[in-house]
PDB file of C-alpha atoms and ligand atoms in Angstrom:
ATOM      1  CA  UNK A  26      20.463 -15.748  -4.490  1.00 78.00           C
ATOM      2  CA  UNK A  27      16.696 -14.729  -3.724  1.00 93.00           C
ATOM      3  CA  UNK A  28      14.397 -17.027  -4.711  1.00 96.00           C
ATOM      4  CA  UNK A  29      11.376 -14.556  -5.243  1.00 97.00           C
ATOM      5  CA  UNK A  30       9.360 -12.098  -3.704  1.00 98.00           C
ATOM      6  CA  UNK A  31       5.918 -11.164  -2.394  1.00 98.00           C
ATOM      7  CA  UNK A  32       3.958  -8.398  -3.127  1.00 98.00           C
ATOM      8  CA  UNK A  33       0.597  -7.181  -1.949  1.00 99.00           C
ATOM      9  CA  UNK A  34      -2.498  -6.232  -4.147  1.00 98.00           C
ATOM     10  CA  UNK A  35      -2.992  -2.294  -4.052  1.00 98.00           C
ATOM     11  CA  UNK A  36      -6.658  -1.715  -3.936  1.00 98.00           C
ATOM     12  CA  UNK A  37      -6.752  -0.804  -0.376  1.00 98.00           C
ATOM     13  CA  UNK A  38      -3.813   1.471  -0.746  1.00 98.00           C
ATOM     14  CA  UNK A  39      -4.540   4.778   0.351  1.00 98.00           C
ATOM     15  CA  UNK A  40      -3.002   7.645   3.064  1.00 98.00           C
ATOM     16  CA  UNK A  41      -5.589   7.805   5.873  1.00 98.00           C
ATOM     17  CA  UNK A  42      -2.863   8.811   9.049  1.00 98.00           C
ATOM     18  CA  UNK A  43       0.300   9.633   9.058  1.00 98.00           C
ATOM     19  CA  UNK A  44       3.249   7.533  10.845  1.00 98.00           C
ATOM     20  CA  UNK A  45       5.980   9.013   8.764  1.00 98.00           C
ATOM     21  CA  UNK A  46       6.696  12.703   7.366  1.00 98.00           C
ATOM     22  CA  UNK A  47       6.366  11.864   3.710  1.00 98.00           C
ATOM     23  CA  UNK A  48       2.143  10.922   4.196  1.00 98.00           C
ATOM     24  CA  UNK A  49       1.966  14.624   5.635  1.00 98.00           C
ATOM     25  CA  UNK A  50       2.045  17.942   3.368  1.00 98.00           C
ATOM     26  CA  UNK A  51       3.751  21.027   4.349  1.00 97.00           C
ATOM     27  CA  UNK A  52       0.242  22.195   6.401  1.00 98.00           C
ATOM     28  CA  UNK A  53       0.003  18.800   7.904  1.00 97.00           C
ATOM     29  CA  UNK A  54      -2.779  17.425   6.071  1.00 98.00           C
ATOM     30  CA  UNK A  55      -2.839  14.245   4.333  1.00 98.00           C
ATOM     31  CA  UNK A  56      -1.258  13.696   1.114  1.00 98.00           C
ATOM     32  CA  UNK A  57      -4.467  12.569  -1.241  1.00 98.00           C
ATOM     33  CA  UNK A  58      -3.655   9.097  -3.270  1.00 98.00           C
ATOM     34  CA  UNK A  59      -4.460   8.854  -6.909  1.00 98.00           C
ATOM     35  CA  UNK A  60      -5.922   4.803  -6.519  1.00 98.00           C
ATOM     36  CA  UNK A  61      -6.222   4.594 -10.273  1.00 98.00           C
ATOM     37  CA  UNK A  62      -2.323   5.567 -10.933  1.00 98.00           C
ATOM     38  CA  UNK A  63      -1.007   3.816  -8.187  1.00 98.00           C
ATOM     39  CA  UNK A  64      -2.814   0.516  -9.266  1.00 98.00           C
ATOM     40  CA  UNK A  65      -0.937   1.279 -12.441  1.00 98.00           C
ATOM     41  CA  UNK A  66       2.244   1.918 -10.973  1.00 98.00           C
ATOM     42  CA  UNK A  67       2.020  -1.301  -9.362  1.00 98.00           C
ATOM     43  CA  UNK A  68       1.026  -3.265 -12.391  1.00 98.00           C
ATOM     44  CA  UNK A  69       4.120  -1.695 -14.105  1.00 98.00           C
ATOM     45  CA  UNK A  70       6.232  -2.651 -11.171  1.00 98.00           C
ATOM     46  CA  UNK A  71       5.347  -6.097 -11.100  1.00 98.00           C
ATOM     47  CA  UNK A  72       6.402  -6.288 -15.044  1.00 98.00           C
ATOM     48  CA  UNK A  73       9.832  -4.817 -14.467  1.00 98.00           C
ATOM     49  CA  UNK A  74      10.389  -7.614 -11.959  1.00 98.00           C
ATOM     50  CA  UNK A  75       9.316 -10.371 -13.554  1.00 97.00           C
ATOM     51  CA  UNK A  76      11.065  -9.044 -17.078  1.00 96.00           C
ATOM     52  CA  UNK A  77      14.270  -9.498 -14.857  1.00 96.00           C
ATOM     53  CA  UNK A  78      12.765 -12.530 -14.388  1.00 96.00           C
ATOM     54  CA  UNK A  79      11.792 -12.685 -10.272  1.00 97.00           C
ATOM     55  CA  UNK A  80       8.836 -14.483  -9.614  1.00 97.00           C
ATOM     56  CA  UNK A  81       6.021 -13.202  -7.384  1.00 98.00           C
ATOM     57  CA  UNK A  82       3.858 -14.228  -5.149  1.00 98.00           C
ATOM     58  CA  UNK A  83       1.073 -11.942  -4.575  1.00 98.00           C
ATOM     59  CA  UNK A  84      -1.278 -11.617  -1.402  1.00 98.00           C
ATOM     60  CA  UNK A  85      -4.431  -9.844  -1.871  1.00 98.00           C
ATOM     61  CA  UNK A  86      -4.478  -6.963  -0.248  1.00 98.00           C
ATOM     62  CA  UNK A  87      -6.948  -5.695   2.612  1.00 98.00           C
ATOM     63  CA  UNK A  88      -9.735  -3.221   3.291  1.00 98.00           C
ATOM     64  CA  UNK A  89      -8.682  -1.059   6.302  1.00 98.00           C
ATOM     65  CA  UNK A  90      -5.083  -1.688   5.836  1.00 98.00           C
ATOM     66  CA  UNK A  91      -3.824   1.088   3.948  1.00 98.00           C
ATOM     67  CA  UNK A  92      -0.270   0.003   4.483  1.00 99.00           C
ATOM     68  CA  UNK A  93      -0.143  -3.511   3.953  1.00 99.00           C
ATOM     69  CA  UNK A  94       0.603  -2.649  -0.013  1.00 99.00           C
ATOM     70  CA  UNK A  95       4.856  -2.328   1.607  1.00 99.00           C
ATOM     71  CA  UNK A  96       5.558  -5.737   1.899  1.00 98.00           C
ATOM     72  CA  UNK A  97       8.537  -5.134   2.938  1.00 98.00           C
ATOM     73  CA  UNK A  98       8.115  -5.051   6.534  1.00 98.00           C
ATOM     74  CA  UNK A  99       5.553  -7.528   7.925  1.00 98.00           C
ATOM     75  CA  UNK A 100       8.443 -10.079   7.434  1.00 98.00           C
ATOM     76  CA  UNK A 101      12.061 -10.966   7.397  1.00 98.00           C
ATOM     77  CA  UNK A 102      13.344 -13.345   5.096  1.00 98.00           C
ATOM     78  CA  UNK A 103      15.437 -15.930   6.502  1.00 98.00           C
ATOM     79  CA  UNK A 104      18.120 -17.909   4.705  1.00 96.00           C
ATOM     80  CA  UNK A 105      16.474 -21.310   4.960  1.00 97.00           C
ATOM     81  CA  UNK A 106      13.460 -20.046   2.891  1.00 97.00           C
ATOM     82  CA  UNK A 107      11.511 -19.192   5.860  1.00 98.00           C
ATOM     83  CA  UNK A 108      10.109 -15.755   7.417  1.00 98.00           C
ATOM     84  CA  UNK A 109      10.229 -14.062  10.847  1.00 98.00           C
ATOM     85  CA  UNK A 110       6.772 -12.823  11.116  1.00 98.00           C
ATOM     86  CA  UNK A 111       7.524  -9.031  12.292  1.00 99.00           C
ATOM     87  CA  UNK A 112       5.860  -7.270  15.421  1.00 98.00           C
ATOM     88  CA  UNK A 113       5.001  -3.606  13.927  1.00 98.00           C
ATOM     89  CA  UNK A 114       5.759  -0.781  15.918  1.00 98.00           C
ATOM     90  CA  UNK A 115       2.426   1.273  15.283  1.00 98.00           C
ATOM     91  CA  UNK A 116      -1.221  -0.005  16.253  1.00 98.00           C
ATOM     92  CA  UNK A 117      -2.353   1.282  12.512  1.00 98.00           C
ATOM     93  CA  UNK A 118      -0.204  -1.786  11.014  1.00 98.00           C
ATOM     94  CA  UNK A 119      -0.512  -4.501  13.587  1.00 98.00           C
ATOM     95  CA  UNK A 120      -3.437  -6.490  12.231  1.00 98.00           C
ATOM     96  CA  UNK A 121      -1.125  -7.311   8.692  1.00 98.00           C
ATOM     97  CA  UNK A 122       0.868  -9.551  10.579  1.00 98.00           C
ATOM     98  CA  UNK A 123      -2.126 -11.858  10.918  1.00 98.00           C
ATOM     99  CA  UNK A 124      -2.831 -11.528   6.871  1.00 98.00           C
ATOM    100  CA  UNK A 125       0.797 -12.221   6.246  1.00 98.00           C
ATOM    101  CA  UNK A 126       0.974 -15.540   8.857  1.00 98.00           C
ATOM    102  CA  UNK A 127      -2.390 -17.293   7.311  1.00 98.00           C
ATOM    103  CA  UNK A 128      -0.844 -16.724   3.340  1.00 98.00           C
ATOM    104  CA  UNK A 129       2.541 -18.384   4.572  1.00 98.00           C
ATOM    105  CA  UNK A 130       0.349 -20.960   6.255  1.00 98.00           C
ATOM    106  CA  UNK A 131      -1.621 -21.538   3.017  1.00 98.00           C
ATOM    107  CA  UNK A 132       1.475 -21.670   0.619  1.00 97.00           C
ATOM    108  CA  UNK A 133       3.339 -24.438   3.329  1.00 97.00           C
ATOM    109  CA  UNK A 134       6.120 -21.496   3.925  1.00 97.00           C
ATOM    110  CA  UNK A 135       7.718 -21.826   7.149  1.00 98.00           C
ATOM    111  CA  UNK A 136       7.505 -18.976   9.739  1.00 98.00           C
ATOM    112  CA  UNK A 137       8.823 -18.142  13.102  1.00 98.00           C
ATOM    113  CA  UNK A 138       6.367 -16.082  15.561  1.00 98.00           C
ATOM    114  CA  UNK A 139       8.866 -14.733  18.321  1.00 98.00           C
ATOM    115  CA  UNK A 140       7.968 -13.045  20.867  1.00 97.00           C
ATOM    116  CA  UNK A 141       9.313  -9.247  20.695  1.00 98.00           C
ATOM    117  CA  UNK A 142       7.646  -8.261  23.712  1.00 97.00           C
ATOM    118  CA  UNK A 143       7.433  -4.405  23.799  1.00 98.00           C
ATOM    119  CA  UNK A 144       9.890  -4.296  20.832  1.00 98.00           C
ATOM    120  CA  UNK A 145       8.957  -3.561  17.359  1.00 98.00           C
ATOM    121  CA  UNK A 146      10.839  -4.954  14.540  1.00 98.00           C
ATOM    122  CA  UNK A 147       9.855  -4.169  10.658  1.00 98.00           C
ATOM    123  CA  UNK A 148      11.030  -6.946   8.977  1.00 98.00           C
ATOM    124  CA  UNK A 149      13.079  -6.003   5.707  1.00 98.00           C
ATOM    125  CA  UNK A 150      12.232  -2.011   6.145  1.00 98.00           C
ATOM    126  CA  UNK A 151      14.830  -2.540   8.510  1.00 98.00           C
ATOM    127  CA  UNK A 152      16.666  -5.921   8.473  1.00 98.00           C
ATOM    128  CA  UNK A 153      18.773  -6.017   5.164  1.00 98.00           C
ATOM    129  CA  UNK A 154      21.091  -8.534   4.063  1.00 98.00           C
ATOM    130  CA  UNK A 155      24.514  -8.052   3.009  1.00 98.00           C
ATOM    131  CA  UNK A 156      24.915 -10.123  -0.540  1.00 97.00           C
ATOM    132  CA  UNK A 157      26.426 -13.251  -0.637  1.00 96.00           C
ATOM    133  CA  UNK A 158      27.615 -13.198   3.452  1.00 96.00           C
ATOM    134  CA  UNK A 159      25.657 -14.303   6.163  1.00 95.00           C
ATOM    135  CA  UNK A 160      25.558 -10.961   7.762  1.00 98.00           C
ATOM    136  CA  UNK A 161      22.036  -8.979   8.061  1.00 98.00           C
ATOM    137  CA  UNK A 162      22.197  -4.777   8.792  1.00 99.00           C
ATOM    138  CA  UNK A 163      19.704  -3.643  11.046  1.00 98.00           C
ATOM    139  CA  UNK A 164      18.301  -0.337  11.214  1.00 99.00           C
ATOM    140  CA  UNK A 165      16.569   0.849  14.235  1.00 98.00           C
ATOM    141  CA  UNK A 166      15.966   4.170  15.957  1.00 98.00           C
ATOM    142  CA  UNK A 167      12.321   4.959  14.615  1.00 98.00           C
ATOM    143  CA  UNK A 168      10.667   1.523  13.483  1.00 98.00           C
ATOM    144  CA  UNK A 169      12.542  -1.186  14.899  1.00 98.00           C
ATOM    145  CA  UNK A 170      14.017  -1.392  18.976  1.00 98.00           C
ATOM    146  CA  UNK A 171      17.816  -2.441  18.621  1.00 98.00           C
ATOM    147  CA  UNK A 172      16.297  -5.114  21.241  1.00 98.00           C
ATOM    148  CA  UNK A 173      14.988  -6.770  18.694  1.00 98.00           C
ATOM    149  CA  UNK A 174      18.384  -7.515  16.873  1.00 98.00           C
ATOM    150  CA  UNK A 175      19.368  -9.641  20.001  1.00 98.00           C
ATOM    151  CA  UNK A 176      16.232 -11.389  19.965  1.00 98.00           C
ATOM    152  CA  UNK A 177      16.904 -12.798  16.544  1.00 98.00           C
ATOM    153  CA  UNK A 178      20.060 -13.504  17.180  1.00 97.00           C
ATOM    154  CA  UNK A 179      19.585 -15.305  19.917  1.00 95.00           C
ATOM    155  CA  UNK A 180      16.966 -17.448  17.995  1.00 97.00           C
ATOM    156  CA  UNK A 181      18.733 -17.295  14.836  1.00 96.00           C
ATOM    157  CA  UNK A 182      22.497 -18.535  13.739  1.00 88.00           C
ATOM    158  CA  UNK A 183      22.672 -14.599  12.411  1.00 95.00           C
ATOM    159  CA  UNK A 184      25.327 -11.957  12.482  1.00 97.00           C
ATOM    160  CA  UNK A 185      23.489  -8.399  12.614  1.00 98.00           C
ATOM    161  CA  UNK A 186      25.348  -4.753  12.695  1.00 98.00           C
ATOM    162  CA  UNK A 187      22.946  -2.364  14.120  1.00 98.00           C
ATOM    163  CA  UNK A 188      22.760   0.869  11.850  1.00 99.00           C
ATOM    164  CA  UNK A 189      21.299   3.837  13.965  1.00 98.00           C
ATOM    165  CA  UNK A 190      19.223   6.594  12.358  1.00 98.00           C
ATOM    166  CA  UNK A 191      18.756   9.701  12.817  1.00 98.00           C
ATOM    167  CA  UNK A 192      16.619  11.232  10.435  1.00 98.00           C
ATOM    168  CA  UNK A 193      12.422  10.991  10.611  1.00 98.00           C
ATOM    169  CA  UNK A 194      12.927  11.620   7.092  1.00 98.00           C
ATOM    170  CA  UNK A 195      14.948   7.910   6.356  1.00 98.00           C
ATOM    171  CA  UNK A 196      12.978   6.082   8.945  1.00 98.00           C
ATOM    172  CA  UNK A 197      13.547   2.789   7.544  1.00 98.00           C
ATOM    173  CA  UNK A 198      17.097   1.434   6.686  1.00 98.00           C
ATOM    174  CA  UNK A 199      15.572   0.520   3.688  1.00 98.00           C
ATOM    175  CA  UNK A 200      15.363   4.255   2.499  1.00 98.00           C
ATOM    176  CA  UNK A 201      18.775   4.952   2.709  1.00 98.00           C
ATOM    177  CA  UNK A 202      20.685   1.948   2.071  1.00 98.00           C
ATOM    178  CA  UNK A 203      21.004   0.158  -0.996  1.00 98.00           C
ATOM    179  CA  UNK A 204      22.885  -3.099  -0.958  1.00 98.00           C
ATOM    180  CA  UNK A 205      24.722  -4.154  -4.489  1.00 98.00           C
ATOM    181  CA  UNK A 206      26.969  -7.141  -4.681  1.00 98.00           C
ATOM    182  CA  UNK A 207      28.971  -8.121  -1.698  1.00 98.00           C
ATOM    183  CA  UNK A 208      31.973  -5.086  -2.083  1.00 98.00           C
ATOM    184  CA  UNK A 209      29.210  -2.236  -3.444  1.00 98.00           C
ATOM    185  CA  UNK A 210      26.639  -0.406  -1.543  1.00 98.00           C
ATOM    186  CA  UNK A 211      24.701   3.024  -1.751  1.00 98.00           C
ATOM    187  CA  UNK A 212      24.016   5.073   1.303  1.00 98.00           C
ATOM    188  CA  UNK A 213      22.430   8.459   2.254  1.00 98.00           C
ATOM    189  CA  UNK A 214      25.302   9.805   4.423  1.00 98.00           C
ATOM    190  CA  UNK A 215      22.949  12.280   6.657  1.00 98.00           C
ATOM    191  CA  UNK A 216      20.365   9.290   7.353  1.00 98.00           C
ATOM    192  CA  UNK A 217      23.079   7.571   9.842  1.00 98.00           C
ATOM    193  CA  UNK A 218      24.769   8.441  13.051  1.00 98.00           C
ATOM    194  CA  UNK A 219      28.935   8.319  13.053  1.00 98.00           C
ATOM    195  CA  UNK A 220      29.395   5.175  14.764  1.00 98.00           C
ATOM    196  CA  UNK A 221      26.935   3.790  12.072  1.00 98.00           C
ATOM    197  CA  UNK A 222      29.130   5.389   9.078  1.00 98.00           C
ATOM    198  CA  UNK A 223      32.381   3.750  10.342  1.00 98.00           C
ATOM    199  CA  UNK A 224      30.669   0.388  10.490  1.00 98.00           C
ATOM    200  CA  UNK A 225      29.278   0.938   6.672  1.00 98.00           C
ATOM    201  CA  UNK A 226      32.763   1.957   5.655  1.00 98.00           C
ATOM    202  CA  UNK A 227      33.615  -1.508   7.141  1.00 98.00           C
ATOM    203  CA  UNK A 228      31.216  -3.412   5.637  1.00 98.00           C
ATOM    204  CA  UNK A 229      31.846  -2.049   1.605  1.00 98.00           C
ATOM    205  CA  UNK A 230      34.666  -1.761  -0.191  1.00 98.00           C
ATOM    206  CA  UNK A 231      33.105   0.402  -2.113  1.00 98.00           C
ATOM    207  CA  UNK A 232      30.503   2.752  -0.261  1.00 98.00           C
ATOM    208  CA  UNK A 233      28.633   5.516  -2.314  1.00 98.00           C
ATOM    209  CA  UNK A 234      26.471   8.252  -1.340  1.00 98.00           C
ATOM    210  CA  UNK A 235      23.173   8.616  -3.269  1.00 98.00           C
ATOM    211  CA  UNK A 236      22.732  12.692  -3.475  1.00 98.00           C
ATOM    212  CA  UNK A 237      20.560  14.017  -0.539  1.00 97.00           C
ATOM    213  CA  UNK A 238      17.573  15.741  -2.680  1.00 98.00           C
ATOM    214  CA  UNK A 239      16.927  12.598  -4.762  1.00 98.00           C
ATOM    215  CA  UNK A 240      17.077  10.210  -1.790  1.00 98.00           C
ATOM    216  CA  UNK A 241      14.815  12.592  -0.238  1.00 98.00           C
ATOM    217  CA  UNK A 242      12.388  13.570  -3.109  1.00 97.00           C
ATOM    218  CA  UNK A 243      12.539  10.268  -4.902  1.00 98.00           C
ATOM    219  CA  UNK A 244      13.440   7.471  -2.801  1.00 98.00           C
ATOM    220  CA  UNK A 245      16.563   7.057  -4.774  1.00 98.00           C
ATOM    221  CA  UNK A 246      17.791   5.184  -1.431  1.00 98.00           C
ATOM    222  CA  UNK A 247      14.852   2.486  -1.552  1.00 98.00           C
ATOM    223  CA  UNK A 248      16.239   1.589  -4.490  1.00 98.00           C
ATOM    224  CA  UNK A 249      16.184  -2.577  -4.893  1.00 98.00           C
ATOM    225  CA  UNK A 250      19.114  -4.362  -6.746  1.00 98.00           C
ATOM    226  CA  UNK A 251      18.444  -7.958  -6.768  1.00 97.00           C
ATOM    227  CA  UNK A 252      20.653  -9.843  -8.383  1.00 96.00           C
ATOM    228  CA  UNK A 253      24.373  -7.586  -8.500  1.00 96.00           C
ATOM    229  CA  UNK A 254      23.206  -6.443 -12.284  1.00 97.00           C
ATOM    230  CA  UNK A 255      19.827  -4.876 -12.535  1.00 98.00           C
ATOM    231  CA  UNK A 256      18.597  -2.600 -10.277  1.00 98.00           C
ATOM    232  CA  UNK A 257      14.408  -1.531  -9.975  1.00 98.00           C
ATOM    233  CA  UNK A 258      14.054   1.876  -8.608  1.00 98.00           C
ATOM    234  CA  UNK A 259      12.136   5.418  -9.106  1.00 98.00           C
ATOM    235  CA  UNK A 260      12.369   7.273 -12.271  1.00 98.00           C
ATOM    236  CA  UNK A 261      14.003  10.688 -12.314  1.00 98.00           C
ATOM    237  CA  UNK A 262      17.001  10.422  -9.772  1.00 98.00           C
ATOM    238  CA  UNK A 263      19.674  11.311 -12.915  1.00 98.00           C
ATOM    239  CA  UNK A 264      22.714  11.675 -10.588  1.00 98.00           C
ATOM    240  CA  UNK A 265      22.236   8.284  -8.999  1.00 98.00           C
ATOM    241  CA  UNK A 266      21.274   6.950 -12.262  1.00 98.00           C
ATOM    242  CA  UNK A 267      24.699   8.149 -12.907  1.00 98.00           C
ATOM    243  CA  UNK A 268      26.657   6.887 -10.516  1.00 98.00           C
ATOM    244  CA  UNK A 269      24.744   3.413 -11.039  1.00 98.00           C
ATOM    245  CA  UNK A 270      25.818   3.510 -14.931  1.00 97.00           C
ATOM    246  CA  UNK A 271      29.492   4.346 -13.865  1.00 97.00           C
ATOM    247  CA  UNK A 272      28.990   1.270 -11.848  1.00 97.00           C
ATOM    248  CA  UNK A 273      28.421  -0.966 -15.081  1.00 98.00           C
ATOM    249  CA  UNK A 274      24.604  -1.335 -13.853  1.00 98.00           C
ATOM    250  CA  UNK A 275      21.413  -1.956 -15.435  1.00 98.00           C
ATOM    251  CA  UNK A 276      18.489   0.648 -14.195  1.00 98.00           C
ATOM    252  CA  UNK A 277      15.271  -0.057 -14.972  1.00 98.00           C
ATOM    253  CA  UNK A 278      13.023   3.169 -13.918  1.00 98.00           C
ATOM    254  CA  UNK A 279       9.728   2.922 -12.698  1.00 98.00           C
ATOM    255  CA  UNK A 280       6.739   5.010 -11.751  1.00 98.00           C
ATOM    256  CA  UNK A 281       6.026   4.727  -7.888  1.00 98.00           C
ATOM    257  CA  UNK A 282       5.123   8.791  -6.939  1.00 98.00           C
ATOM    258  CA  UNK A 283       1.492   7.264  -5.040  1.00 98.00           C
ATOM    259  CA  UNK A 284       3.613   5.514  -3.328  1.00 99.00           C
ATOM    260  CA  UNK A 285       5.992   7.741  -2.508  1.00 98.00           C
ATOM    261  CA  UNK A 286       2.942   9.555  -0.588  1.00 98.00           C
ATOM    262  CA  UNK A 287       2.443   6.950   1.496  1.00 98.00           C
ATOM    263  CA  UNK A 288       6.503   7.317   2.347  1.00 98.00           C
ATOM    264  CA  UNK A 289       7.679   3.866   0.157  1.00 98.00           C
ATOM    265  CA  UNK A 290       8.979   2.825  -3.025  1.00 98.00           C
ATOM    266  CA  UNK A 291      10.461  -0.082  -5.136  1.00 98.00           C
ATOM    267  CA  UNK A 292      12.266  -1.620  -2.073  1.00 98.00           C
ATOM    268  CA  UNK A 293       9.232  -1.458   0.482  1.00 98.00           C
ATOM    269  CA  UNK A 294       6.710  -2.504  -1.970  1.00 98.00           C
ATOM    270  CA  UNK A 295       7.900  -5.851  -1.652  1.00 98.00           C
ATOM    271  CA  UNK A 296       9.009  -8.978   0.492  1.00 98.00           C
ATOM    272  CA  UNK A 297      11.136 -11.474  -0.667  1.00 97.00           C
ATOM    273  CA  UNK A 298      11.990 -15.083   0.286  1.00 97.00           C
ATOM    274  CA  UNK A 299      15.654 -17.112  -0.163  1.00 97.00           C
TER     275      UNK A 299
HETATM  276  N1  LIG B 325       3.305   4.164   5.262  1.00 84.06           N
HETATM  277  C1  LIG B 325       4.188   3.074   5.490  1.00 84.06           C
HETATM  278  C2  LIG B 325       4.719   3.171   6.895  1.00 84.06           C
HETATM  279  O1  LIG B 325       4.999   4.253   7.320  1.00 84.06           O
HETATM  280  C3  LIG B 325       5.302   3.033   4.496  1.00 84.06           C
HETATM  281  C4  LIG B 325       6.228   1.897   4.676  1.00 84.06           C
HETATM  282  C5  LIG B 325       7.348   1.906   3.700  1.00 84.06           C
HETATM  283  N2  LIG B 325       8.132   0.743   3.794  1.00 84.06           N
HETATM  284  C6  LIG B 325       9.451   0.673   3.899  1.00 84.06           C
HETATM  285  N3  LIG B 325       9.991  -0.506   3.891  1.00 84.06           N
HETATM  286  N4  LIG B 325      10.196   1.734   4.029  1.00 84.06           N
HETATM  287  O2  LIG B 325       4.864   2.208   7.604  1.00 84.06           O
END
């Protein structure tokens, strides 16, 4: 059902402030960024995906924007093959909006600018469709202002069930949610409030909960299934890798600890268009 997806170039990549708890040590400095490995880890990520054959487009990446490497959130992918262009929710990652807008513009990709006002919205960090229904989950509560949800649906013909978190740690939807095929999803049950968790239980038949220490030490939750059979996502996580096997799945591991540092994974390192 996706099309493809869009990835940014990692030279810039680095942790220079901190806007979530993972770019922090334990004495509150920053975590330090190996730039050789993570190029590498990105080069290696890019080959997983396009062995499972997704194509990418790539955006060069850009000096002073540490963060624009997680693609994931300057836009939203719409149905139609076009993007909502997002309105970031710190000052450190407003300017890759504008980077984002002028490489749609030069590919002929439609966009949609809307005006958010005072609220944020993080594009697919937060906005996540369900597979194969035209219904989108949307996280807010750190990153995106549940304002923003009736915004787009007031523009858009879309069906969105706010998700409310509640943990700094899971700050994007997209770090403790992982979407399979229609009936299947996995979840990190301590990332949402109740009301959330009853609305989850709605939504999948079959709802699983990734183990707490592997969401938390190895973004098990930013896991990215993209097509109901394989699913791209940090090595090491055995007991989800479990529970993904049990599932009939095919896990290809990958190397994305740099990343990790800068509080993102497989998921958030990229867009992706319909
Ligand atoms: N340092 C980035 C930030 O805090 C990481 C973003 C990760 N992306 C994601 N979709 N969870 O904004």
């Amino acid at each position: 059902m996706i099309r493809g997806i869009l990835m940014v170039t990692p030279e810039y990549y680095d942790v220079t402030y901190a806007i979530n708890p993972h770019m922090k040590n334990s004495d509150g400095s920053l975590k330090k960024v190996d730039k050789m490995k993570a190029t590498r880890e990105w080069g290696e990520l890019t080959k997983a995906f396009l062995e499972i054959g997704i194509p990418i487009k790539i955006i060069n990446g850009v000096k002073n924007l540490p963060d624009m490497v997680f693609a994931a959130n300057q836009t939203f992918p719409l149905l139609d093959g076009s993007f909502v262009l997002s309105n970031m929710s710190n000052p450190e990652r407003a300017e890759e909006i504008e980077y984002f807008k002028n490489f749609l513009h030069g590919e002929g990709l439609r966009y949609h600018e809307l005006n958010f006002g005072k609220y944020s919205f993080e594009g697919m960090g937060d906005a996540i469709w369900h597979p194969k229904k035209r219904l989108v989950w949307g996280g807010h509560g750190f990153r995106t202002d549940l304002e923003a949800y009736d915004i787009l649906e007031d523009h858009f013909n879309l069906d969105i069930i706010p998700l409310k978190l509640k943990r700094e740690e899971f700050y994007h939807l997209d770090t403790c949610l992982v979407p399979i095929d229609s009936a299947t999803a996995l979840f990190v049950e301590s990332a949402f409030d109740k009301e959330s968790l009853v609305k989850l239980q709605h939504g999948f038949e079959n709802l699983i909960p990734i183990p707490e220490d592997e969401a938390l030490k190895n973004f098990a939750g930013n896991a990215f299934c993209p097509d109901g059979h394989h699913v791209v996502m940090q090595s090491g996580s055995k007991k989800t890798m479990k529970l993904l096997g049990q599932l009939g799945l095919e896990v290809l591991e990958v190397e994305t600890s740099e990343f990790i540092k800068g509080g993102g994974s497989v998921f958030c390192l990229k867009g992706m268009y319909f």
